[in-house]
CSV table of C-alpha atoms and ligand atoms in Angstrom, one decimal:
chain,number,residue,atom,x,y,z
A,3,UNK,CA,-22.9,0.9,-60.6
A,4,UNK,CA,-25.7,-1.0,-59.0
A,5,UNK,CA,-27.3,-0.6,-55.6
A,6,UNK,CA,-29.1,-3.0,-53.2
A,7,UNK,CA,-31.7,-2.1,-50.7
A,8,UNK,CA,-32.1,-4.4,-47.7
A,9,UNK,CA,-31.1,-4.8,-44.2
A,10,UNK,CA,-27.3,-4.6,-44.1
A,11,UNK,CA,-24.8,-6.0,-41.6
A,12,UNK,CA,-21.2,-4.9,-41.5
A,13,UNK,CA,-18.3,-4.3,-38.9
A,14,UNK,CA,-16.6,-1.2,-37.6
A,15,UNK,CA,-12.9,-1.9,-37.8
A,16,UNK,CA,-12.2,0.7,-35.0
A,17,UNK,CA,-14.4,-1.2,-32.4
A,18,UNK,CA,-13.8,-4.3,-30.3
A,19,UNK,CA,-14.8,-7.4,-32.4
A,20,UNK,CA,-17.3,-8.5,-29.8
A,21,UNK,CA,-19.3,-5.1,-30.3
A,22,UNK,CA,-18.3,-4.2,-33.8
A,23,UNK,CA,-21.4,-5.0,-35.8
A,24,UNK,CA,-23.3,-2.2,-37.5
A,25,UNK,CA,-26.7,-3.1,-38.7
A,26,UNK,CA,-28.8,-0.9,-41.0
A,27,UNK,CA,-32.5,-1.8,-40.9
A,28,UNK,CA,-33.2,-0.3,-44.2
A,29,UNK,CA,-29.9,0.1,-45.8
A,30,UNK,CA,-28.5,0.8,-49.3
A,31,UNK,CA,-25.2,-0.8,-50.6
A,32,UNK,CA,-24.0,0.8,-53.7
A,33,UNK,CA,-21.3,-1.1,-55.7
A,34,UNK,CA,-19.3,-0.2,-58.8
A,35,UNK,CA,-16.1,-0.9,-60.6
A,36,UNK,CA,-12.7,0.6,-59.8
A,37,UNK,CA,-10.3,1.6,-62.6
A,38,UNK,CA,-9.4,-2.1,-63.1
A,39,UNK,CA,-12.9,-3.2,-63.3
A,40,UNK,CA,-13.1,-4.8,-60.0
A,41,UNK,CA,-16.5,-4.2,-58.4
A,42,UNK,CA,-16.1,-2.6,-55.0
A,43,UNK,CA,-18.3,-1.0,-52.3
A,44,UNK,CA,-18.9,2.6,-53.3
A,45,UNK,CA,-21.1,3.6,-50.5
A,46,UNK,CA,-23.2,2.0,-47.7
A,47,UNK,CA,-25.7,3.5,-45.2
A,48,UNK,CA,-29.3,4.1,-44.5
A,49,UNK,CA,-31.5,4.1,-47.6
A,50,UNK,CA,-33.1,7.4,-46.6
A,51,UNK,CA,-29.7,9.1,-46.4
A,52,UNK,CA,-28.0,7.6,-49.5
A,53,UNK,CA,-30.7,7.6,-52.1
A,54,UNK,CA,-30.5,11.2,-53.0
A,55,UNK,CA,-26.7,10.8,-53.7
A,56,UNK,CA,-27.4,8.0,-56.1
A,57,UNK,CA,-30.8,8.9,-57.7
A,58,UNK,CA,-30.1,7.3,-61.0
A,59,UNK,CA,-28.3,4.0,-59.9
A,60,UNK,CA,-30.4,0.9,-60.7
A,61,UNK,CA,-31.7,-0.4,-57.2
A,62,UNK,CA,-32.7,-4.0,-56.5
A,63,UNK,CA,-35.1,-4.0,-53.6
A,64,UNK,CA,-34.8,-7.1,-51.2
A,65,UNK,CA,-37.4,-6.7,-48.6
A,66,UNK,CA,-37.1,-8.9,-45.6
A,67,UNK,CA,-33.5,-9.9,-46.5
A,68,UNK,CA,-30.2,-9.2,-44.8
A,69,UNK,CA,-27.0,-8.4,-46.9
A,70,UNK,CA,-23.9,-9.4,-45.1
A,71,UNK,CA,-20.2,-9.7,-46.0
A,72,UNK,CA,-19.3,-13.0,-47.9
A,73,UNK,CA,-17.7,-15.4,-45.4
A,74,UNK,CA,-14.1,-16.2,-45.2
A,75,UNK,CA,-13.0,-19.7,-44.6
A,76,UNK,CA,-9.5,-19.6,-43.1
A,77,UNK,CA,-8.7,-23.3,-43.4
A,78,UNK,CA,-10.4,-26.0,-45.6
A,79,UNK,CA,-9.0,-29.0,-47.5
A,80,UNK,CA,-10.2,-29.3,-51.1
A,81,UNK,CA,-9.2,-32.9,-51.5
A,82,UNK,CA,-11.2,-33.9,-48.3
A,83,UNK,CA,-14.7,-33.1,-49.5
A,84,UNK,CA,-15.3,-37.0,-49.5
A,85,UNK,CA,-13.7,-37.4,-46.1
A,86,UNK,CA,-16.4,-35.6,-44.2
A,87,UNK,CA,-18.1,-37.7,-41.7
A,88,UNK,CA,-15.3,-40.4,-41.5
A,89,UNK,CA,-15.1,-41.2,-37.7
A,90,UNK,CA,-11.8,-42.2,-36.2
A,91,UNK,CA,-10.2,-42.4,-32.7
A,92,UNK,CA,-8.3,-39.2,-33.2
A,93,UNK,CA,-6.2,-37.2,-35.7
A,94,UNK,CA,-3.5,-39.7,-36.6
A,95,UNK,CA,-5.7,-42.8,-37.3
A,96,UNK,CA,-8.1,-40.5,-39.2
A,97,UNK,CA,-5.3,-39.3,-41.5
A,98,UNK,CA,-4.0,-42.8,-42.1
A,99,UNK,CA,-7.4,-44.6,-42.7
A,100,UNK,CA,-9.6,-42.0,-44.4
A,101,UNK,CA,-7.6,-39.0,-45.4
A,102,UNK,CA,-4.4,-40.2,-47.0
A,103,UNK,CA,-6.2,-42.8,-49.2
A,104,UNK,CA,-8.8,-40.2,-50.5
A,105,UNK,CA,-6.1,-37.6,-51.2
A,106,UNK,CA,-4.1,-40.2,-53.2
A,107,UNK,CA,-6.8,-40.1,-55.7
A,108,UNK,CA,-6.0,-36.5,-56.6
A,109,UNK,CA,-3.0,-37.5,-58.8
A,110,UNK,CA,-5.7,-38.1,-61.4
A,111,UNK,CA,-6.4,-34.8,-63.1
A,112,UNK,CA,-10.0,-35.7,-64.1
A,113,UNK,CA,-10.8,-36.6,-60.6
A,114,UNK,CA,-9.2,-33.4,-59.3
A,115,UNK,CA,-11.3,-31.3,-61.9
A,116,UNK,CA,-14.5,-32.8,-61.1
A,117,UNK,CA,-14.0,-32.5,-57.4
A,118,UNK,CA,-12.9,-28.8,-57.8
A,119,UNK,CA,-16.1,-27.9,-59.6
A,120,UNK,CA,-18.1,-29.4,-56.7
A,121,UNK,CA,-16.0,-27.8,-54.0
A,122,UNK,CA,-16.0,-24.2,-55.3
A,123,UNK,CA,-19.8,-24.6,-55.9
A,124,UNK,CA,-20.4,-25.9,-52.4
A,125,UNK,CA,-18.4,-23.0,-50.9
A,126,UNK,CA,-20.4,-20.5,-52.9
A,127,UNK,CA,-23.7,-22.2,-52.1
A,128,UNK,CA,-22.8,-21.7,-48.4
A,129,UNK,CA,-21.9,-18.0,-48.7
A,130,UNK,CA,-18.2,-18.4,-48.6
A,131,UNK,CA,-16.4,-16.0,-51.1
A,132,UNK,CA,-12.8,-16.2,-49.8
A,133,UNK,CA,-11.0,-19.3,-48.8
A,134,UNK,CA,-7.5,-20.5,-47.8
A,135,UNK,CA,-7.5,-24.1,-48.9
A,136,UNK,CA,-5.1,-27.1,-48.8
A,137,UNK,CA,-4.7,-28.8,-52.2
A,138,UNK,CA,-3.1,-32.4,-52.3
A,139,UNK,CA,0.5,-33.2,-52.8
A,140,UNK,CA,-0.2,-33.3,-56.6
A,141,UNK,CA,0.4,-30.4,-58.9
A,142,UNK,CA,-2.8,-31.3,-60.9
A,143,UNK,CA,-4.9,-30.7,-57.8
A,144,UNK,CA,-3.5,-27.3,-57.4
A,145,UNK,CA,-4.1,-26.4,-61.0
A,146,UNK,CA,-7.6,-27.8,-61.0
A,147,UNK,CA,-8.6,-25.8,-57.9
A,148,UNK,CA,-7.1,-22.4,-59.1
A,149,UNK,CA,-8.6,-22.9,-62.5
A,150,UNK,CA,-12.1,-23.5,-61.1
A,151,UNK,CA,-11.9,-20.7,-58.6
A,152,UNK,CA,-10.8,-18.4,-61.4
A,153,UNK,CA,-13.8,-19.4,-63.4
A,154,UNK,CA,-16.3,-18.7,-60.6
A,155,UNK,CA,-14.3,-15.6,-59.4
A,156,UNK,CA,-13.8,-16.8,-55.8
A,157,UNK,CA,-11.0,-15.3,-53.9
A,158,UNK,CA,-8.9,-18.4,-53.4
A,159,UNK,CA,-5.5,-19.0,-51.8
A,160,UNK,CA,-4.1,-22.5,-52.1
A,161,UNK,CA,-0.9,-24.3,-52.7
A,162,UNK,CA,0.8,-27.6,-53.3
A,163,UNK,CA,0.8,-29.8,-50.0
A,164,UNK,CA,4.3,-30.5,-49.1
A,165,UNK,CA,4.8,-33.9,-47.5
A,166,UNK,CA,7.7,-36.1,-48.4
A,167,UNK,CA,7.4,-38.7,-45.6
A,168,UNK,CA,5.4,-40.6,-43.2
A,169,UNK,CA,2.4,-41.4,-45.5
A,170,UNK,CA,1.8,-43.9,-48.2
A,171,UNK,CA,3.7,-43.2,-51.4
A,172,UNK,CA,0.6,-42.2,-53.4
A,173,UNK,CA,-0.2,-39.5,-50.9
A,174,UNK,CA,3.4,-38.0,-50.9
A,175,UNK,CA,5.1,-35.6,-53.4
A,176,UNK,CA,6.7,-37.5,-56.1
A,177,UNK,CA,10.1,-37.3,-57.8
A,178,UNK,CA,10.6,-35.8,-61.2
A,179,UNK,CA,9.5,-38.3,-64.0
A,180,UNK,CA,13.1,-38.2,-65.5
A,181,UNK,CA,14.6,-39.0,-62.0
A,182,UNK,CA,16.7,-35.8,-62.0
A,183,UNK,CA,15.0,-34.4,-58.9
A,184,UNK,CA,13.8,-36.3,-55.7
A,185,UNK,CA,10.4,-35.8,-54.3
A,186,UNK,CA,11.6,-33.1,-52.0
A,187,UNK,CA,13.4,-31.1,-54.5
A,188,UNK,CA,10.6,-31.5,-57.2
A,189,UNK,CA,8.0,-30.4,-54.5
A,190,UNK,CA,9.9,-27.1,-54.0
A,191,UNK,CA,10.5,-26.7,-57.7
A,192,UNK,CA,6.8,-27.2,-58.2
A,193,UNK,CA,5.9,-24.8,-55.6
A,194,UNK,CA,7.8,-22.0,-57.0
A,195,UNK,CA,6.5,-22.7,-60.5
A,196,UNK,CA,2.9,-22.5,-59.1
A,197,UNK,CA,3.6,-19.3,-57.3
A,198,UNK,CA,4.9,-17.8,-60.6
A,199,UNK,CA,1.9,-19.1,-62.5
A,200,UNK,CA,-1.0,-18.3,-60.2
A,201,UNK,CA,-0.1,-15.9,-57.3
A,202,UNK,CA,-1.7,-12.4,-57.8
A,203,UNK,CA,-3.5,-13.7,-61.0
A,204,UNK,CA,-6.8,-11.9,-60.5
A,205,UNK,CA,-8.2,-12.9,-57.1
A,206,UNK,CA,-5.9,-15.9,-56.7
A,207,UNK,CA,-3.1,-16.1,-54.2
A,208,UNK,CA,-0.5,-18.8,-53.4
A,209,UNK,CA,0.1,-20.4,-50.0
A,210,UNK,CA,3.3,-22.3,-49.4
A,211,UNK,CA,1.8,-25.4,-47.7
A,212,UNK,CA,3.9,-27.8,-45.5
A,213,UNK,CA,1.3,-30.1,-44.4
A,214,UNK,CA,2.5,-30.3,-40.9
A,215,UNK,CA,6.0,-30.7,-39.4
A,216,UNK,CA,5.8,-34.5,-39.1
A,217,UNK,CA,5.0,-35.0,-42.8
A,218,UNK,CA,8.1,-32.9,-44.0
A,219,UNK,CA,11.8,-33.5,-43.9
A,220,UNK,CA,14.1,-30.9,-42.6
A,221,UNK,CA,15.2,-30.3,-46.2
A,222,UNK,CA,11.6,-29.7,-47.3
A,223,UNK,CA,10.9,-27.3,-44.5
A,224,UNK,CA,14.1,-25.5,-45.1
A,225,UNK,CA,13.2,-25.1,-48.9
A,226,UNK,CA,9.6,-23.9,-47.8
A,227,UNK,CA,11.1,-21.2,-45.6
A,228,UNK,CA,13.5,-20.1,-48.3
A,229,UNK,CA,10.5,-19.7,-50.7
A,230,UNK,CA,8.7,-17.8,-47.9
A,231,UNK,CA,11.6,-15.4,-47.7
A,232,UNK,CA,12.0,-14.9,-51.4
A,233,UNK,CA,8.2,-14.4,-51.9
A,234,UNK,CA,7.3,-12.3,-49.0
A,235,UNK,CA,3.7,-11.6,-50.1
A,236,UNK,CA,2.6,-15.3,-50.6
A,237,UNK,CA,0.9,-16.9,-47.8
A,238,UNK,CA,2.0,-19.9,-45.6
A,239,UNK,CA,-0.5,-22.3,-44.3
A,240,UNK,CA,0.1,-25.5,-42.0
A,241,UNK,CA,-1.1,-27.3,-38.9
A,242,UNK,CA,0.0,-27.0,-35.4
A,243,UNK,CA,-0.7,-28.3,-31.8
A,244,UNK,CA,-3.9,-30.0,-32.7
A,245,UNK,CA,-3.6,-33.4,-30.9
A,246,UNK,CA,-1.4,-34.7,-28.0
A,247,UNK,CA,0.0,-37.6,-30.1
A,248,UNK,CA,0.8,-35.4,-33.0
A,249,UNK,CA,2.5,-32.9,-30.6
A,250,UNK,CA,4.7,-35.7,-29.1
A,251,UNK,CA,5.6,-36.9,-32.6
A,252,UNK,CA,6.6,-33.6,-33.9
A,253,UNK,CA,8.7,-33.0,-30.6
A,254,UNK,CA,10.4,-36.3,-31.2
A,255,UNK,CA,11.2,-35.4,-34.8
A,256,UNK,CA,12.5,-31.9,-34.2
A,257,UNK,CA,14.1,-32.1,-30.6
A,258,UNK,CA,16.3,-29.1,-31.1
A,259,UNK,CA,13.2,-26.7,-31.4
A,260,UNK,CA,11.8,-25.2,-28.3
A,261,UNK,CA,8.3,-26.2,-29.1
A,262,UNK,CA,6.3,-27.7,-32.0
A,263,UNK,CA,5.2,-24.1,-33.1
A,264,UNK,CA,8.8,-23.0,-32.7
A,265,UNK,CA,9.9,-25.6,-35.2
A,266,UNK,CA,8.2,-23.7,-37.9
A,267,UNK,CA,9.8,-20.5,-36.8
A,268,UNK,CA,13.3,-22.2,-36.9
A,269,UNK,CA,12.6,-22.9,-40.5
A,270,UNK,CA,11.4,-19.4,-41.4
A,271,UNK,CA,7.8,-20.1,-41.6
A,272,UNK,CA,6.4,-18.0,-38.9
A,273,UNK,CA,5.6,-14.5,-40.3
A,274,UNK,CA,2.8,-12.2,-41.3
A,275,UNK,CA,0.4,-14.1,-43.8
A,276,UNK,CA,1.3,-17.5,-42.0
A,277,UNK,CA,-1.8,-19.2,-41.0
A,278,UNK,CA,-1.7,-22.2,-38.6
A,279,UNK,CA,-4.7,-24.3,-38.2
A,280,UNK,CA,-5.8,-25.4,-34.7
A,281,UNK,CA,-3.2,-23.9,-32.2
A,282,UNK,CA,-5.0,-25.8,-29.3
A,283,UNK,CA,-2.4,-27.0,-27.0
A,284,UNK,CA,-0.2,-24.0,-26.7
A,285,UNK,CA,1.7,-22.5,-23.8
A,286,UNK,CA,2.3,-18.8,-23.1
A,287,UNK,CA,5.6,-18.8,-24.9
A,288,UNK,CA,3.9,-20.3,-28.1
A,289,UNK,CA,1.3,-17.7,-27.9
A,290,UNK,CA,3.9,-14.9,-27.5
A,291,UNK,CA,5.7,-16.3,-30.5
A,292,UNK,CA,2.4,-16.1,-32.6
A,293,UNK,CA,2.0,-12.5,-31.6
A,294,UNK,CA,5.5,-11.4,-32.2
A,295,UNK,CA,5.8,-13.1,-35.5
A,296,UNK,CA,2.5,-11.9,-37.0
A,297,UNK,CA,1.3,-15.3,-37.7
A,298,UNK,CA,-2.5,-16.0,-37.2
A,299,UNK,CA,-4.5,-19.0,-36.1
A,300,UNK,CA,-7.3,-20.7,-38.0
A,301,UNK,CA,-9.8,-21.8,-35.4
A,302,UNK,CA,-11.4,-25.0,-36.5
A,303,UNK,CA,-14.1,-25.8,-33.8
A,304,UNK,CA,-16.2,-28.4,-35.7
A,305,UNK,CA,-13.2,-30.3,-36.6
A,306,UNK,CA,-11.8,-30.1,-33.0
A,307,UNK,CA,-15.0,-31.4,-31.5
A,308,UNK,CA,-15.3,-34.1,-34.2
A,309,UNK,CA,-11.8,-35.4,-33.9
A,310,UNK,CA,-11.8,-34.9,-30.1
A,311,UNK,CA,-8.7,-32.9,-30.4
A,312,UNK,CA,-9.4,-30.1,-27.7
A,313,UNK,CA,-10.7,-26.5,-27.5
A,314,UNK,CA,-9.2,-23.3,-28.7
A,315,UNK,CA,-8.4,-21.0,-25.8
A,316,UNK,CA,-10.0,-17.7,-26.7
A,317,UNK,CA,-9.3,-15.9,-23.6
A,318,UNK,CA,-5.6,-16.8,-23.8
A,319,UNK,CA,-5.4,-15.8,-27.4
A,320,UNK,CA,-6.9,-12.5,-26.6
A,321,UNK,CA,-4.6,-11.9,-23.7
A,322,UNK,CA,-1.5,-12.8,-25.9
A,323,UNK,CA,-3.0,-10.6,-28.7
A,324,UNK,CA,-2.4,-12.8,-31.7
A,325,UNK,CA,-4.9,-12.8,-34.6
A,326,UNK,CA,-7.3,-15.5,-35.4
A,327,UNK,CA,-10.4,-16.4,-37.6
A,328,UNK,CA,-12.8,-19.2,-38.2
A,329,UNK,CA,-12.3,-22.1,-40.4
A,330,UNK,CA,-14.4,-25.2,-41.4
A,331,UNK,CA,-11.5,-27.6,-41.9
A,332,UNK,CA,-13.4,-29.8,-44.0
A,333,UNK,CA,-13.1,-32.9,-44.0
A,334,UNK,CA,-12.0,-33.0,-40.3
A,335,UNK,CA,-14.7,-30.3,-39.9
A,336,UNK,CA,-18.3,-31.4,-40.3
A,337,UNK,CA,-19.8,-28.8,-42.6
A,338,UNK,CA,-19.1,-26.2,-45.2
A,339,UNK,CA,-21.6,-24.0,-43.6
A,340,UNK,CA,-20.2,-21.0,-41.8
A,341,UNK,CA,-23.4,-21.1,-39.6
A,342,UNK,CA,-22.5,-24.6,-38.4
A,343,UNK,CA,-18.8,-23.4,-37.7
A,344,UNK,CA,-19.9,-20.3,-35.8
A,345,UNK,CA,-22.2,-22.5,-33.6
A,346,UNK,CA,-19.4,-24.9,-33.1
A,347,UNK,CA,-17.1,-22.0,-32.0
A,348,UNK,CA,-19.8,-20.9,-29.6
A,349,UNK,CA,-19.7,-24.4,-27.8
A,350,UNK,CA,-15.8,-24.3,-27.8
A,351,UNK,CA,-15.8,-20.8,-26.3
A,352,UNK,CA,-18.0,-22.1,-23.4
A,353,UNK,CA,-15.7,-25.1,-22.8
A,354,UNK,CA,-12.6,-26.0,-21.1
A,355,UNK,CA,-11.6,-23.3,-18.6
A,356,UNK,CA,-13.9,-23.8,-15.7
A,357,UNK,CA,-14.8,-20.6,-14.0
A,358,UNK,CA,-13.2,-18.6,-16.7
A,359,UNK,CA,-15.6,-20.0,-19.4
A,360,UNK,CA,-16.4,-17.2,-21.8
A,361,UNK,CA,-19.5,-16.8,-23.9
A,362,UNK,CA,-18.6,-15.6,-27.4
A,363,UNK,CA,-21.0,-13.0,-28.5
A,364,UNK,CA,-23.0,-13.5,-31.8
A,365,UNK,CA,-21.2,-10.4,-33.2
A,366,UNK,CA,-17.8,-11.8,-32.2
A,367,UNK,CA,-18.6,-15.1,-33.9
A,368,UNK,CA,-19.7,-13.6,-37.1
A,369,UNK,CA,-16.7,-11.2,-37.0
A,370,UNK,CA,-14.3,-14.3,-36.8
A,371,UNK,CA,-15.8,-15.7,-40.0
A,372,UNK,CA,-15.7,-12.4,-42.0
A,373,UNK,CA,-13.7,-9.3,-40.9
A,374,UNK,CA,-11.6,-11.1,-38.4
A,375,UNK,CA,-10.6,-13.9,-40.8
A,376,UNK,CA,-9.7,-11.3,-43.5
A,377,UNK,CA,-7.6,-9.4,-41.0
A,378,UNK,CA,-5.8,-12.7,-40.2
A,379,UNK,CA,-5.0,-13.0,-43.8
A,380,UNK,CA,-3.8,-9.6,-44.2
A,381,UNK,CA,-6.7,-8.7,-46.3
A,382,UNK,CA,-8.6,-6.2,-43.9
A,383,UNK,CA,-10.4,-3.6,-46.1
A,384,UNK,CA,-10.2,-6.0,-49.0
A,385,UNK,CA,-12.7,-8.7,-48.3
A,386,UNK,CA,-14.7,-9.8,-45.2
A,387,UNK,CA,-16.5,-6.5,-44.7
A,388,UNK,CA,-18.8,-4.1,-46.5
A,389,UNK,CA,-17.0,-0.8,-46.0
A,390,UNK,CA,-16.1,1.6,-49.0
A,391,UNK,CA,-13.3,0.0,-51.0
A,392,UNK,CA,-13.9,-3.6,-50.1
A,393,UNK,CA,-14.4,-6.0,-53.0
A,394,UNK,CA,-18.2,-6.4,-53.5
A,395,UNK,CA,-18.5,-9.9,-52.0
A,396,UNK,CA,-21.7,-10.5,-50.1
A,397,UNK,CA,-24.4,-12.8,-49.2
A,398,UNK,CA,-28.1,-12.2,-49.3
A,399,UNK,CA,-29.6,-14.0,-46.2
A,400,UNK,CA,-33.3,-14.9,-45.6
A,401,UNK,CA,-34.0,-15.0,-41.9
A,402,UNK,CA,-37.3,-16.7,-42.7
A,403,UNK,CA,-35.8,-19.6,-44.6
A,404,UNK,CA,-37.3,-22.3,-42.4
A,405,UNK,CA,-40.4,-22.1,-40.3
A,406,UNK,CA,-38.6,-22.4,-37.1
A,407,UNK,CA,-36.1,-19.7,-38.3
A,408,UNK,CA,-39.0,-17.4,-39.3
A,409,UNK,CA,-40.7,-18.0,-36.0
A,410,UNK,CA,-37.6,-17.3,-33.9
A,411,UNK,CA,-36.2,-14.3,-35.9
A,412,UNK,CA,-39.6,-12.5,-35.9
A,413,UNK,CA,-39.5,-12.3,-32.2
A,414,UNK,CA,-35.8,-11.2,-31.9
A,415,UNK,CA,-35.4,-8.2,-29.7
A,416,UNK,CA,-32.0,-7.2,-30.6
A,417,UNK,CA,-29.3,-7.5,-33.3
A,418,UNK,CA,-27.5,-10.1,-31.1
A,419,UNK,CA,-30.7,-12.1,-30.8
A,420,UNK,CA,-31.2,-12.0,-34.5
A,421,UNK,CA,-27.6,-13.0,-35.3
A,422,UNK,CA,-27.7,-15.9,-32.7
A,423,UNK,CA,-30.9,-17.3,-34.1
A,424,UNK,CA,-29.2,-17.4,-37.5
A,425,UNK,CA,-26.1,-18.9,-36.1
A,426,UNK,CA,-27.8,-21.5,-34.1
A,427,UNK,CA,-30.6,-22.4,-36.6
A,428,UNK,CA,-29.1,-21.4,-39.9
A,429,UNK,CA,-27.4,-23.3,-42.6
A,430,UNK,CA,-27.1,-23.3,-46.4
A,431,UNK,CA,-30.8,-22.7,-46.7
A,432,UNK,CA,-30.4,-19.2,-45.2
A,433,UNK,CA,-28.0,-18.2,-48.0
A,434,UNK,CA,-30.4,-17.1,-50.8
A,435,UNK,CA,-27.7,-15.5,-53.0
A,436,UNK,CA,-24.0,-15.3,-53.1
A,437,UNK,CA,-22.7,-12.3,-55.0
A,438,UNK,CA,-19.1,-12.2,-56.0
A,439,UNK,CA,-17.0,-9.1,-57.0
A,440,UNK,CA,-16.1,-8.4,-60.5
A,441,UNK,CA,-18.2,-8.4,-63.7
A,442,UNK,CA,-21.3,-8.4,-61.5
A,443,UNK,CA,-21.5,-12.1,-61.7
A,444,UNK,CA,-24.2,-13.3,-59.6
A,445,UNK,CA,-24.5,-16.9,-58.5
A,446,UNK,CA,-27.8,-18.2,-57.3
A,447,UNK,CA,-27.4,-20.2,-54.4
A,448,UNK,CA,-30.0,-23.0,-53.7
B,26,GUN,N1,-2.7,-32.4,-39.7
B,26,GUN,C1,-2.0,-32.7,-40.7
B,26,GUN,N2,-2.8,-32.9,-41.8
B,26,GUN,C2,-4.2,-32.7,-41.3
B,26,GUN,C3,-5.4,-32.6,-42.0
B,26,GUN,O1,-5.6,-33.0,-43.1
B,26,GUN,N3,-6.4,-32.3,-41.2
B,26,GUN,C4,-6.3,-31.9,-39.9
B,26,GUN,N4,-7.4,-31.7,-39.1
B,26,GUN,N5,-5.1,-32.0,-39.2
B,26,GUN,C5,-4.0,-32.3,-40.0
B,27,ZN,ZN1,-6.5,-28.9,-41.7
């Protein structure tokens, strides 16, 4: 067992997200292994109250620091690290001119392995300890990402990007080398083999990953849905209702479905553990479908602002009652930093609905990137929070990391003011350390 003494932030699962933060000024976090060796939170509370219970536990004192749950990134693209900051007139030209050419390079295993090393390190440096990530359409990219995550003990969920049409050949799935299976068949065979190889292996999980309906044939979506039915505890990830041209295209390709979102439902791809990125241009029927199916939205505000896609409607999502969490969506998104993403979400929350515009509270923003995102993944109580039983993934934050932050946080008069100062002024410099569950492996950040 080991204990950490510092200020500690966590979330009360029984409270409304906007008011759910609990902050212990002088707290103690005690972690220790369960029967399988996984490091979990054993106890958490005020230092004065807890220290008598754990008199012999080695305690690291971190004065002036804040311990908070490791961040959960609900949607990010591993092969788009080099695509960040590529401007375009909108989603479809951005995919065509920047994204597909870069993703094509991931057929090369050496390129994928080098990129995976950088990608996982960058997530950890930014305090992200759980991520749901797209790989490319090449099996080597999935293996490279899983292998690197396993080595660094990140909780990672990824899968082979399913795309058998409407992109350059090098970016698409390919047929088997011996010609026995076409690209569609081979992509489904590969997905199943990857599920069997990686899903549930330590902290790794598999996500069936149709890129978006326009890049998948009917046969590929049908096959993906069949896999989703056969492997009920694997995740599903895709994109929906991000951009007006994309939506028109999807509607034209699948005219029999009631909406773009409904297309996924028609192929068996809407259920618990299905995470759909964006969910911007929904109507009330779509929102009801999200709620009824148990699917969740990955809200990607920096990407939506960067690509000019639109604004996630928080009020409508809350009225409908479907789950959501925050995501960087690198490389449409502009940063790996959860602080940047939370700030972008704040801007998005203020925008778009005239008099109804809603200010998201700092606690709600932070919850969306930790406990809320974990709940969307069906991993509440496992990651994204610091309550007994959670895996011991956490960040050590320095609220004095820059002169301006030090000045501003020193005069914060409430928890919301403190959290908001970190959200507005913070970035990777705030993350002093990222501690990952299991084997007490500690990764020094900067
Ligand atoms: N829709 C289909 N593919 C993508 C992608 O890579 N990024 C974003 N933002 N939207 C997509
Ligand atoms: Zn995306």
